[in-house]
Every structure is written in structure tokens, then in C-alpha cells.
Short mmCIF file of C-alpha atoms in Angstrom, two decimals:
data_model
loop_
_atom_site.label_atom_id
_atom_site.label_comp_id
_atom_site.label_asym_id
_atom_site.label_seq_id
_atom_site.Cartn_x
_atom_site.Cartn_y
_atom_site.Cartn_z
CA MET A 1 2.62 -156.13 -52.24
CA ASN A 2 4.72 -156.31 -55.35
CA VAL A 3 7.97 -156.93 -53.57
CA SER A 4 10.05 -158.28 -56.41
CA ALA A 5 9.69 -155.19 -58.58
CA SER A 6 12.26 -153.19 -56.67
CA ALA A 7 14.80 -155.98 -56.14
CA PRO A 8 17.72 -155.28 -58.46
CA ALA A 9 17.36 -157.55 -61.43
CA GLY A 10 21.03 -157.41 -62.33
CA ALA A 11 22.36 -158.02 -58.83
CA PRO A 12 25.11 -160.60 -58.80
CA THR A 13 24.19 -163.85 -57.14
CA ALA A 14 27.28 -165.86 -57.96
CA ASN A 15 29.59 -167.40 -55.40
CA THR A 16 32.10 -165.36 -53.43
CA ALA A 17 34.89 -165.31 -56.00
CA PRO A 18 33.20 -165.40 -59.37
CA ALA A 19 35.85 -163.39 -61.18
CA ALA A 20 38.87 -165.27 -59.90
CA GLY A 21 39.73 -166.81 -63.28
CA SER A 22 39.00 -163.89 -65.57
CA ALA A 23 40.65 -161.31 -63.36
CA HIS A 24 43.91 -163.22 -63.23
CA SER A 25 45.25 -161.94 -66.53
CA SER A 26 44.82 -158.28 -65.58
CA ALA A 27 46.26 -158.67 -62.07
CA ALA A 28 49.70 -157.50 -63.08
CA ALA A 29 48.29 -154.51 -64.97
CA SER A 30 47.50 -152.20 -62.09
CA GLY A 31 48.09 -152.83 -58.38
CA THR A 32 44.95 -153.68 -56.54
CA ASP A 33 42.49 -153.55 -59.44
CA ALA A 34 42.07 -157.31 -59.81
CA ALA A 35 41.64 -157.78 -56.06
CA ARG A 36 39.16 -154.88 -56.04
CA GLN A 37 37.15 -156.49 -58.83
CA ARG A 38 36.91 -159.84 -57.03
CA LEU A 39 36.06 -158.13 -53.74
CA ALA A 40 33.42 -155.96 -55.43
CA LEU A 41 31.59 -158.97 -56.84
CA ALA A 42 31.76 -160.88 -53.56
CA GLN A 43 30.53 -157.95 -51.48
CA ALA A 44 27.75 -157.07 -53.95
CA ALA A 45 26.52 -160.68 -53.94
CA LEU A 46 26.36 -160.75 -50.13
CA LEU A 47 24.80 -157.30 -49.76
CA SER A 48 22.22 -158.06 -52.44
CA ALA A 49 21.22 -161.21 -50.55
CA LEU A 50 21.00 -159.19 -47.34
CA VAL A 51 18.97 -156.22 -48.55
CA ALA A 52 17.36 -157.22 -51.85
CA GLY A 53 16.33 -160.81 -51.25
CA THR A 54 18.57 -162.36 -53.94
CA PRO A 55 19.90 -165.90 -53.32
CA VAL A 56 22.47 -166.45 -50.57
CA PRO A 57 25.97 -166.64 -52.13
CA GLN A 58 27.68 -170.01 -52.08
CA GLY A 59 29.41 -170.98 -48.85
CA PHE A 60 27.45 -168.68 -46.52
CA ASP A 61 25.29 -170.11 -43.76
CA PRO A 62 21.73 -169.21 -44.88
CA ALA A 63 20.51 -169.01 -41.28
CA ARG A 64 23.24 -166.47 -40.46
CA VAL A 65 22.42 -164.46 -43.57
CA ARG A 66 18.77 -164.41 -42.49
CA LEU A 67 19.78 -163.18 -39.02
CA GLN A 68 21.97 -160.44 -40.50
CA THR A 69 19.17 -159.48 -42.91
CA ARG A 70 16.82 -159.17 -39.99
CA ALA A 71 19.34 -157.10 -38.02
CA LEU A 72 19.84 -154.68 -40.93
CA ALA A 73 16.07 -154.35 -41.40
CA ASP A 74 15.65 -153.74 -37.67
CA LYS A 75 18.26 -151.00 -37.77
CA ARG A 76 16.51 -149.43 -40.78
CA ALA A 77 13.18 -149.55 -38.94
CA SER A 78 14.73 -147.65 -36.03
CA VAL A 79 16.21 -145.01 -38.33
CA THR A 80 12.87 -144.63 -40.13
CA ALA A 81 11.02 -144.28 -36.83
CA LYS A 82 13.42 -141.49 -35.90
CA VAL A 83 13.10 -139.44 -39.12
CA ALA A 84 9.37 -140.14 -39.55
CA PRO A 85 7.92 -140.64 -36.04
CA GLU A 86 4.40 -140.24 -37.53
CA LEU A 87 4.68 -143.70 -39.12
CA PRO A 88 4.98 -145.71 -35.88
CA ARG A 89 2.30 -143.41 -34.41
CA ILE A 90 -0.13 -144.13 -37.26
CA LEU A 91 0.65 -147.82 -37.61
CA GLY A 92 1.11 -148.60 -33.91
CA ASP A 93 2.47 -152.04 -33.09
CA GLY A 94 2.15 -152.99 -36.74
CA PHE A 95 4.86 -150.53 -37.81
CA ARG A 96 7.95 -152.56 -36.98
CA PRO A 97 6.85 -155.99 -38.32
CA SER A 98 5.49 -154.50 -41.52
CA PHE A 99 8.58 -152.32 -42.03
CA ILE A 100 10.84 -155.32 -41.50
CA ARG A 101 8.85 -157.39 -44.04
CA TYR A 102 9.21 -154.50 -46.48
CA ALA A 103 12.91 -153.85 -45.79
CA GLN A 104 14.00 -157.44 -46.30
CA VAL A 105 13.22 -157.26 -50.01
CA ASN A 106 13.26 -153.55 -50.78
CA PRO A 107 16.71 -151.97 -50.69
CA SER A 108 16.90 -148.52 -49.16
CA ALA A 109 15.53 -145.89 -51.52
CA GLY A 110 18.51 -143.66 -50.72
CA GLY A 111 18.22 -141.48 -47.67
CA ALA A 112 16.09 -142.16 -44.62
CA ARG A 113 13.27 -139.78 -45.63
CA ARG A 114 12.84 -141.28 -49.08
CA ASP A 115 12.96 -144.71 -47.48
CA ALA A 116 10.12 -143.75 -45.13
CA LEU A 117 8.03 -142.47 -48.03
CA SER A 118 8.64 -145.59 -50.16
CA PHE A 119 7.65 -147.76 -47.24
CA ALA A 120 4.45 -145.79 -46.61
CA ARG A 121 3.43 -146.09 -50.28
CA ALA A 122 4.16 -149.83 -50.29
CA ARG A 123 2.14 -150.19 -47.08
CA LEU A 124 -0.85 -148.49 -48.68
CA ARG A 125 -0.57 -150.65 -51.81
CA ALA A 126 -0.47 -153.74 -49.59
CA ALA A 127 -3.54 -152.53 -47.72
CA GLU A 128 -5.41 -152.18 -51.00
CA SER A 129 -4.63 -155.64 -52.33
CA SER A 130 -7.03 -158.13 -50.84
CA GLY A 131 -5.67 -161.26 -49.20
CA ASP A 132 -2.31 -159.68 -48.44
CA PRO A 133 -1.34 -160.38 -44.80
CA ALA A 134 -0.12 -156.78 -44.56
CA GLY A 135 -3.44 -155.43 -45.78
CA ASP A 136 -4.89 -155.11 -42.31
CA LEU A 137 -4.99 -151.34 -41.83
CA THR A 138 -8.02 -149.78 -40.22
CA ARG A 139 -9.92 -147.15 -42.16
CA GLN A 140 -8.43 -144.44 -39.95
CA GLN A 141 -4.89 -145.74 -40.46
CA ARG A 142 -5.39 -145.70 -44.24
CA CYS A 143 -6.68 -142.15 -44.13
CA GLU A 144 -3.85 -140.90 -41.95
CA LEU A 145 -1.18 -142.72 -43.93
CA THR A 146 -2.60 -141.46 -47.24
CA ALA A 147 -2.61 -137.92 -45.88
CA TRP A 148 0.96 -138.35 -44.63
CA VAL A 149 2.15 -139.47 -48.07
CA ARG A 150 0.19 -136.71 -49.82
CA GLU A 151 1.67 -134.02 -47.57
CA ARG A 152 5.12 -135.11 -48.69
CA THR A 153 4.49 -135.59 -52.37
CA GLY A 154 1.88 -132.97 -53.29
CA PRO A 155 0.17 -131.52 -55.15
CA ALA A 156 -1.07 -129.73 -52.07
CA PRO A 157 -4.10 -127.43 -52.22
CA ARG A 158 -3.00 -123.89 -53.06
CA PRO A 159 -2.88 -121.98 -49.76
CA ARG A 160 -4.70 -118.69 -49.73
CA GLY A 161 -2.80 -115.54 -48.86
CA ARG A 162 0.69 -114.48 -49.82
CA LEU A 163 2.36 -115.39 -46.49
CA ARG A 164 0.84 -118.84 -46.45
CA ARG A 165 1.93 -119.44 -50.05
CA LEU A 166 5.49 -118.40 -49.15
CA ALA A 167 5.48 -120.67 -46.10
CA ALA A 168 4.24 -123.59 -48.20
CA ALA A 169 6.94 -122.97 -50.80
CA ALA A 170 9.60 -122.90 -48.07
CA ARG A 171 8.29 -126.18 -46.67
CA ALA A 172 8.38 -127.75 -50.11
CA ARG A 173 11.98 -126.64 -50.62
CA ALA A 174 12.94 -127.99 -47.19
CA SER A 175 11.41 -131.37 -47.97
CA VAL A 176 13.34 -131.59 -51.24
CA LEU A 177 16.59 -130.85 -49.43
CA GLY A 178 15.79 -133.25 -46.60
CA MET B 1 50.01 -142.97 -28.10
CA GLU B 2 48.10 -139.97 -26.79
CA HIS B 3 46.48 -140.47 -23.36
CA LEU B 4 42.70 -140.02 -23.52
CA GLY B 5 41.42 -141.45 -20.24
CA MET B 6 37.79 -142.27 -19.52
CA GLY B 7 35.20 -141.20 -22.05
CA ILE B 8 31.61 -141.62 -23.17
CA GLY B 9 29.84 -141.40 -26.50
CA TRP B 10 28.30 -137.93 -26.91
CA ARG B 11 24.62 -138.24 -27.89
CA SER B 12 22.12 -135.38 -28.06
CA GLU B 13 19.78 -137.31 -25.70
CA ILE B 14 22.30 -137.19 -22.84
CA ASP B 15 24.18 -134.01 -23.72
CA THR B 16 23.10 -132.03 -20.66
CA ALA B 17 23.77 -135.00 -18.37
CA LEU B 18 27.36 -135.02 -19.66
CA ASP B 19 27.90 -131.55 -18.18
CA ARG B 20 27.36 -133.03 -14.71
CA LEU B 21 28.95 -136.47 -15.08
CA PRO B 22 32.13 -136.56 -13.00
CA GLY B 23 35.43 -137.77 -14.39
CA ILE B 24 34.72 -137.52 -18.11
CA ASP B 25 38.07 -136.87 -19.82
CA TRP B 26 36.84 -137.06 -23.40
CA VAL B 27 33.88 -137.83 -25.66
CA GLU B 28 33.41 -139.35 -29.06
CA VAL B 29 30.85 -137.99 -31.54
CA VAL B 30 29.39 -139.75 -34.55
CA ALA B 31 31.06 -137.76 -37.34
CA GLU B 32 27.99 -137.86 -39.60
CA ASN B 33 25.85 -136.26 -36.87
CA ILE B 34 28.03 -133.18 -36.65
CA CYS B 35 27.92 -130.19 -38.95
CA PRO B 36 31.26 -128.33 -38.72
CA GLY B 37 29.62 -124.88 -38.86
CA HIS B 38 26.99 -125.75 -36.25
CA ILE B 39 28.62 -127.51 -33.32
CA PRO B 40 25.85 -128.08 -30.73
CA ASP B 41 26.09 -125.83 -27.65
CA SER B 42 26.55 -128.72 -25.24
CA LEU B 43 29.48 -130.03 -27.28
CA ARG B 44 30.93 -126.53 -27.52
CA ARG B 45 30.77 -126.29 -23.72
CA LEU B 46 32.77 -129.51 -23.42
CA LEU B 47 35.35 -128.23 -25.92
CA ASP B 48 35.62 -124.96 -23.97
CA ARG B 49 36.24 -126.98 -20.81
CA GLY B 50 39.16 -128.68 -22.58
CA VAL B 51 37.40 -132.02 -23.04
CA THR B 52 38.84 -133.88 -26.05
CA VAL B 53 36.29 -134.69 -28.76
CA VAL B 54 37.04 -137.47 -31.24
CA PRO B 55 34.97 -137.82 -34.44
CA HIS B 56 33.90 -141.40 -35.13
CA GLY B 57 32.75 -142.08 -38.69
CA VAL B 58 30.24 -144.77 -39.64
CA SER B 59 29.68 -144.34 -43.38
CA LEU B 60 33.12 -144.33 -45.01
CA GLY B 61 33.11 -148.05 -45.77
CA ILE B 62 36.88 -148.25 -45.91
CA GLY B 63 36.65 -152.03 -46.30
CA GLY B 64 34.66 -151.68 -49.52
CA ALA B 65 36.03 -152.64 -52.93
CA GLU B 66 36.18 -149.05 -54.15
CA ARG B 67 38.80 -146.51 -53.13
CA PRO B 68 37.40 -144.28 -50.38
CA ALA B 69 35.50 -141.31 -51.81
CA PRO B 70 37.53 -138.06 -51.54
CA GLN B 71 34.47 -136.09 -50.42
CA ARG B 72 33.84 -138.50 -47.52
CA LEU B 73 37.48 -138.18 -46.42
CA ALA B 74 37.30 -134.41 -46.78
CA ALA B 75 34.17 -134.38 -44.60
CA LEU B 76 35.99 -136.36 -41.91
CA ALA B 77 39.00 -134.05 -42.11
CA GLU B 78 36.70 -131.03 -41.78
CA ARG B 79 35.23 -132.45 -38.57
CA VAL B 80 38.68 -133.16 -37.19
CA GLU B 81 39.58 -129.51 -37.74
CA ALA B 82 36.30 -128.18 -36.34
CA LEU B 83 36.69 -130.22 -33.15
CA GLY B 84 40.46 -129.88 -32.83
CA ALA B 85 40.58 -133.67 -32.53
CA PRO B 86 43.86 -135.52 -31.94
CA LEU B 87 42.68 -138.52 -34.00
CA VAL B 88 39.75 -139.76 -36.06
CA THR B 89 38.20 -143.20 -36.08
CA GLU B 90 36.20 -145.40 -38.45
CA HIS B 91 35.34 -149.09 -38.87
CA ILE B 92 36.86 -152.05 -40.66
CA ALA B 93 33.71 -152.65 -42.63
CA PHE B 94 31.93 -152.24 -45.93
CA VAL B 95 28.64 -150.36 -45.98
CA ARG B 96 27.75 -150.31 -49.69
CA ALA B 97 28.39 -152.44 -52.74
CA GLY B 98 27.41 -152.81 -56.37
CA GLY B 99 27.48 -149.99 -58.86
CA GLU B 100 29.94 -149.49 -61.66
CA MET B 101 32.44 -152.20 -60.73
CA THR B 102 29.83 -154.94 -60.78
CA GLY B 103 27.29 -153.67 -63.31
CA SER B 104 24.58 -154.03 -60.67
CA PRO B 105 22.59 -151.46 -58.68
CA LEU B 106 24.50 -149.64 -55.95
CA LEU B 107 23.16 -150.89 -52.62
CA GLU B 108 23.50 -149.32 -49.18
CA ALA B 109 23.62 -151.62 -46.16
CA GLY B 110 22.62 -148.91 -43.70
CA HIS B 111 24.99 -150.50 -41.22
CA LEU B 112 28.46 -151.99 -40.89
CA LEU B 113 29.17 -155.31 -42.59
CA PRO B 114 32.25 -157.49 -42.15
CA VAL B 115 34.93 -157.73 -44.82
CA PRO B 116 36.25 -161.14 -45.82
CA ARG B 117 39.58 -161.76 -44.12
CA THR B 118 41.38 -162.73 -47.31
CA ARG B 119 44.59 -161.63 -49.06
CA ASP B 120 42.49 -159.74 -51.64
CA SER B 121 40.64 -157.90 -48.93
CA LEU B 122 43.82 -157.11 -47.02
CA GLU B 123 45.49 -155.71 -50.14
CA VAL B 124 42.49 -153.49 -50.92
CA LEU B 125 41.98 -152.38 -47.33
CA ALA B 126 45.67 -151.53 -46.87
CA GLU B 127 45.59 -149.32 -49.97
CA ASN B 128 42.32 -147.70 -48.86
CA ILE B 129 43.81 -146.98 -45.43
CA ARG B 130 46.87 -145.36 -47.01
CA ILE B 131 44.63 -143.19 -49.20
CA ALA B 132 42.65 -142.16 -46.11
CA GLN B 133 45.79 -141.46 -44.09
CA ASP B 134 47.06 -139.17 -46.86
CA CYS B 135 43.84 -137.12 -46.72
CA LEU B 136 43.44 -136.89 -42.94
CA PRO B 137 45.30 -134.34 -40.82
CA VAL B 138 45.53 -136.62 -37.74
CA PRO B 139 46.13 -140.34 -37.15
CA LEU B 140 43.37 -142.75 -38.14
CA ALA B 141 42.28 -145.61 -35.87
CA LEU B 142 40.02 -148.39 -37.13
CA GLU B 143 37.54 -150.44 -35.14
CA ASN B 144 36.84 -154.17 -35.22
CA ILE B 145 33.11 -154.68 -35.81
CA ALA B 146 30.55 -157.21 -34.61
CA ALA B 147 28.67 -159.24 -37.17
CA LEU B 148 26.19 -162.05 -37.39
CA VAL B 149 27.26 -163.30 -40.79
CA SER B 150 30.69 -164.88 -41.46
CA TRP B 151 32.53 -165.08 -44.75
CA PRO B 152 33.19 -168.70 -45.77
CA ASP B 153 36.66 -168.10 -47.16
CA ASN B 154 38.55 -166.34 -44.36
CA GLU B 155 42.32 -166.86 -44.59
CA TYR B 156 43.20 -164.94 -41.40
CA SER B 157 41.83 -164.86 -37.87
CA GLU B 158 40.55 -161.48 -36.68
CA GLY B 159 43.71 -160.85 -34.62
CA GLU B 160 46.01 -161.81 -37.50
CA PHE B 161 44.07 -159.59 -39.88
CA LEU B 162 44.33 -156.58 -37.56
CA ALA B 163 48.06 -157.25 -37.04
CA GLU B 164 48.60 -157.34 -40.82
CA LEU B 165 46.76 -154.03 -41.27
CA VAL B 166 48.88 -152.35 -38.60
CA GLU B 167 52.08 -153.83 -40.06
CA ARG B 168 51.27 -152.66 -43.60
CA THR B 169 49.88 -149.19 -42.88
CA GLY B 170 50.75 -148.13 -39.35
CA VAL B 171 47.02 -147.61 -38.74
CA ARG B 172 45.96 -147.49 -35.11
CA LEU B 173 43.33 -149.71 -33.60
CA LEU B 174 40.10 -148.97 -31.83
CA ILE B 175 39.33 -152.25 -30.10
CA ASP B 176 35.69 -152.79 -29.23
CA VAL B 177 35.65 -155.41 -26.49
CA ALA B 178 31.86 -155.76 -26.77
CA ASN B 179 32.31 -156.63 -30.44
CA LEU B 180 34.92 -159.25 -29.53
CA HIS B 181 32.41 -160.70 -27.06
CA THR B 182 29.65 -160.55 -29.68
CA ASN B 183 31.75 -162.42 -32.22
CA HIS B 184 32.62 -164.96 -29.51
CA VAL B 185 28.99 -165.75 -28.76
CA ASN B 186 27.68 -165.54 -32.31
CA ARG B 187 30.58 -166.81 -34.40
CA GLY B 188 32.65 -168.82 -31.92
CA GLU B 189 35.70 -166.56 -32.27
CA ASP B 190 37.77 -166.52 -29.07
CA PRO B 191 38.49 -162.96 -27.80
CA ALA B 192 41.65 -164.18 -26.05
CA ALA B 193 43.03 -165.44 -29.37
CA ALA B 194 42.26 -162.10 -31.03
CA LEU B 195 43.92 -160.18 -28.19
CA ASP B 196 46.99 -162.46 -28.35
CA ALA B 197 47.44 -161.86 -32.08
CA LEU B 198 46.84 -158.13 -32.34
CA PRO B 199 49.54 -155.55 -31.54
CA VAL B 200 48.30 -153.99 -28.28
CA GLU B 201 50.74 -151.09 -28.66
CA ALA B 202 48.74 -149.94 -31.72
CA ILE B 203 45.57 -149.50 -29.67
CA ALA B 204 44.38 -145.88 -29.59
CA TYR B 205 41.40 -146.60 -27.36
CA VAL B 206 38.82 -149.19 -26.44
CA HIS B 207 35.03 -149.27 -26.79
CA VAL B 208 32.85 -150.85 -24.12
CA ALA B 209 29.10 -151.34 -24.64
CA GLY B 210 26.15 -153.28 -23.32
CA GLY B 211 23.97 -155.76 -25.12
CA VAL B 212 21.50 -158.54 -24.57
CA MET B 213 21.17 -162.26 -25.31
CA ARG B 214 18.05 -163.24 -27.26
CA ASP B 215 17.43 -166.75 -28.63
CA GLY B 216 21.07 -167.72 -28.25
CA VAL B 217 22.26 -164.66 -30.20
CA TRP B 218 24.14 -161.78 -28.59
CA HIS B 219 22.77 -158.42 -29.70
CA ASP B 220 25.27 -155.60 -29.27
CA THR B 221 22.49 -153.09 -28.67
CA HIS B 222 24.32 -150.22 -26.93
CA ALA B 223 20.97 -149.91 -25.15
CA HIS B 224 21.53 -152.26 -22.20
CA PRO B 225 23.94 -152.20 -19.25
CA VAL B 226 27.48 -153.48 -19.79
CA THR B 227 27.68 -157.11 -18.71
CA GLU B 228 30.37 -159.08 -16.90
CA PRO B 229 31.60 -161.07 -19.94
CA VAL B 230 32.33 -157.81 -21.80
CA LEU B 231 34.16 -156.45 -18.75
CA ASP B 232 36.12 -159.73 -18.62
CA VAL B 233 37.37 -159.13 -22.17
CA LEU B 234 38.34 -155.60 -21.14
CA GLY B 235 40.21 -157.08 -18.16
CA GLN B 236 42.05 -159.52 -20.44
CA LEU B 237 43.06 -156.65 -22.71
CA CYS B 238 44.24 -154.53 -19.77
CA SER B 239 46.36 -157.40 -18.47
CA LYS B 240 48.44 -157.02 -21.66
CA ALA B 241 48.57 -153.24 -21.72
CA VAL B 242 46.33 -150.58 -20.24
CA PRO B 243 44.87 -148.75 -23.26
CA PRO B 244 45.36 -144.95 -23.61
CA GLY B 245 41.59 -144.48 -23.52
CA VAL B 246 38.36 -146.32 -22.78
CA LEU B 247 34.94 -145.16 -23.96
CA LEU B 248 31.44 -146.25 -22.98
CA GLU B 249 28.99 -146.35 -25.89
CA ARG B 250 25.33 -145.90 -25.05
CA ASP B 251 22.98 -145.14 -27.95
CA ASP B 252 19.47 -145.75 -26.70
CA ASN B 253 17.27 -146.50 -23.69
CA PHE B 254 19.37 -143.98 -21.73
CA PRO B 255 19.51 -144.55 -17.97
CA PRO B 256 19.54 -141.69 -15.42
CA PRO B 257 22.92 -139.92 -15.09
CA ALA B 258 23.64 -141.65 -11.76
CA GLU B 259 23.38 -145.04 -13.46
CA LEU B 260 25.73 -143.95 -16.25
CA ALA B 261 28.18 -142.67 -13.64
CA ALA B 262 28.02 -146.02 -11.82
CA GLU B 263 28.67 -147.86 -15.08
CA LEU B 264 31.70 -145.66 -15.76
CA ASP B 265 32.96 -146.43 -12.22
CA THR B 266 32.61 -150.16 -12.87
CA ILE B 267 34.71 -149.79 -16.04
CA ARG B 268 37.32 -147.73 -14.14
CA ARG B 269 37.59 -150.48 -11.55
CA VAL B 270 38.45 -153.00 -14.28
CA LEU B 271 41.18 -150.66 -15.52
CA THR B 272 42.71 -150.23 -12.08
CA ARG B 273 42.49 -153.82 -10.86
CA THR B 274 44.95 -155.04 -13.46
CA PRO B 275 48.62 -155.22 -12.43
CA GLN B 276 49.75 -152.92 -15.25
CA ALA B 277 47.36 -150.13 -14.37
CA ALA B 278 48.81 -146.68 -13.94
#
């Protein structure tokens, strides 16, 4: 699984107050702007370590960061299982561990449904690459997961009949909105 | 402070059970799960019965570095109006970071993360709270969160930080005693010290929830029964001042209604055994 590709390359990894010196001169300019800038960098560095696998910012306990990372991934797995219950059904007991491995280095794709789809694609890629510990799907699981992804990304076979075509178009619109 | 009484978190999984649970004065709904034009029937029934419904937001990220987004505040205000709520609550937390201010990708945490308890953070949070208060039609109360990770450069204790926020903005507090217990076990922060430092008169209501200990870490799951240590923290709080409201949060692994009722009774007993109880 190519996990590093989706980690943000430009994510800040500096310590918790990297802008303290440079922001000083502008502090008087406008109220909270300097404090906001320092806080923004500190929070982005921590969050990036937690959800994108970038290095733990200086001063944080790495074991605690790992625990928090795991807790966030666990929460995301639960949300994914709720919006896409087919995934835990197809993957069985393997769903949660494989989702958590995925989530720890792949930030949320924006929205729970897109997240579920990104995970399913990554899971299939992992299953295709030999020697990957996550590549242990059965033939049936691969088929079902591939079908699940295809149903949500198209192109679907053109349904025959006007009513069926309308229903398919409505479904497609609903999935875009969702 | 408005009297709320005994409440429970409204969840679609237990909505019909709530119709039959005795002694429910009010409920809290996750603001993001409610669509103002489509209030679920079971919630509508509670509103019709005169049960107070308080919207509880989880995605504002008022502790973030950016000013709170006007559309998120407008969404909260809309829910307040739709529910006729006397107050609205959120969390002292950040939930996203990155983006324009840092020149890095915008990242979503998907959950609540702690803010550093520093002067910078206090200054930003106080301004964000004032912005929110200006946009909301009812008082705002903010909740202390539980976290596993600690910032290395905290300049205030949790209680001092909450006291400062109240002093600077007049914001009300939603004190989660399970979160105080969680931070005690996981981060060594004494709940008694937090309760001593925070202004109890600013408390709008209190959250109580169950959790579980795994590998020396307390997990605030909202999916297990409420335990004695959490009730002890509630008792400590009540010995200072009985809060205007107490709410049981249960999010998963829902027990039968009788078990929920028994848990609510246990919480009521803690409220009434303290000398100050009404």
C-alpha cells in the first residue's frame, strides 16, 4: 500500500511554537493575529502527526501521540462502519484492523462517504500488491469489494428501460450529494 | 442559571425508549445530527410534551486558530431556533488545522482535540467565544474535553483556564465529570483541583458518562455503565453547588430502558445525597 503518497508533503513538523520569533514584530499590528499564527502552526503540527503520520512535534510524549492517533483512527473506523456497513460485512474481522492501519497515515478524504471509498480502494490496492500484510483478502472479498467500489464510482452498465434509467440517474445524483 | 433538571442524550437508537423513561426533564441532541426542517417525530413528541431540547455541537472547533466560521455559527443558531432551546453548547477543542494560515493541507481530526492551555490560546479562544456569542441568540456553554495527548507547554491548569475563559467572556460551562475522571487517569490531572479552580456558578449543566479501563488507559466510551469514580467526581462537584442540570450521555451499546432508568436513578441519588441538594 502506497501510504506515503497521501500524507501532506507540506505539513508542518516543527516544534510547538515555530513562529514565536517572526510573529513578534506583527503582534501589535492587529489584536490576536500573531497569537493565531503561532497557534495555527502548533495545532497543524500536532494534527498532522496524529492523522498524517508526520513526525511528533517537539515536547510531546510520542507514546501519548500514538494512543491519540489510535483513538482518532478507531473513531473514524466506527463512523465509516456506520455510513458504509457493507465494508465491515465484506471484510469481517479484518475491517477494523485494516481501516486503522489505513487511517493512521491517510487523513480523512473529506466526508465519511468519501473516506469509506478511499479506504476501499486502498484496501484493494493492498490486496493486489504481493507481500503486503494487508493483502490477505479472499477471492470473494476482492470481488465484493471491487463491486462495491464500482457501484459508487461508475461507469455502471446502462440500465434498460426509461424508468430504470431515471432511477439510476437519481441514485447517481444522491451519491454525489451524499 | 436556568434550571434544567435530569436529562439524557437523545439518540435515534433509543428515541422510542425516551417516551417511556420516567423523570426525564430535558434532552440534548447532537446539533450536527439535526436538520432544522426535519425534526424527527420522536424529538417533536418530546418538544410537544414541553421537554427542553438543547443542541450540542461537535464540529465548530472554537479552540482552533481560525475565527469560527459564520456558516457554522449560523447553523447552530438555526438549530437553537428550531428547537426553542434556552442555550447551546459546544466544546473547548480544535477539530481541524492547517490550510491557509499554515500553508499546509487542511486536516480534519474527526474528533475533539485539546487546545494548549497557554496565553496565546486563551487570547484566541476568548475572541472566538465573543464572536460566537454575538452570532448566537441564546447563551453559549462550553465543555471541558477528555484527551489522551497533553500539550508540553501548558501555562494554566484546566480549572484556571476555564476560570479565565469565564472571566474574560462570561461564557457558561458544561462540566463533563467523566472527562475530568478520564484526564485524571490518563494525564494525572486531579479533578478536585479543577473543581476548586473553576467558577461553579458559571456551570450550566453537567455531563455524566460511562467508560472502561483498558491497558491502564481510561476510555470514555459512552458505551459502558457509569462507574463509581465518575459518580464520585459528580459528588465532589455537587458538594460545592448543585448544578442546574445533569445529563447522562450514552452513545452506543444501548442497554434496555430499565437499565437506563436505573442509571438515571443512581445519578439522582448522588445529587440528593449532598448537603446542598434542593
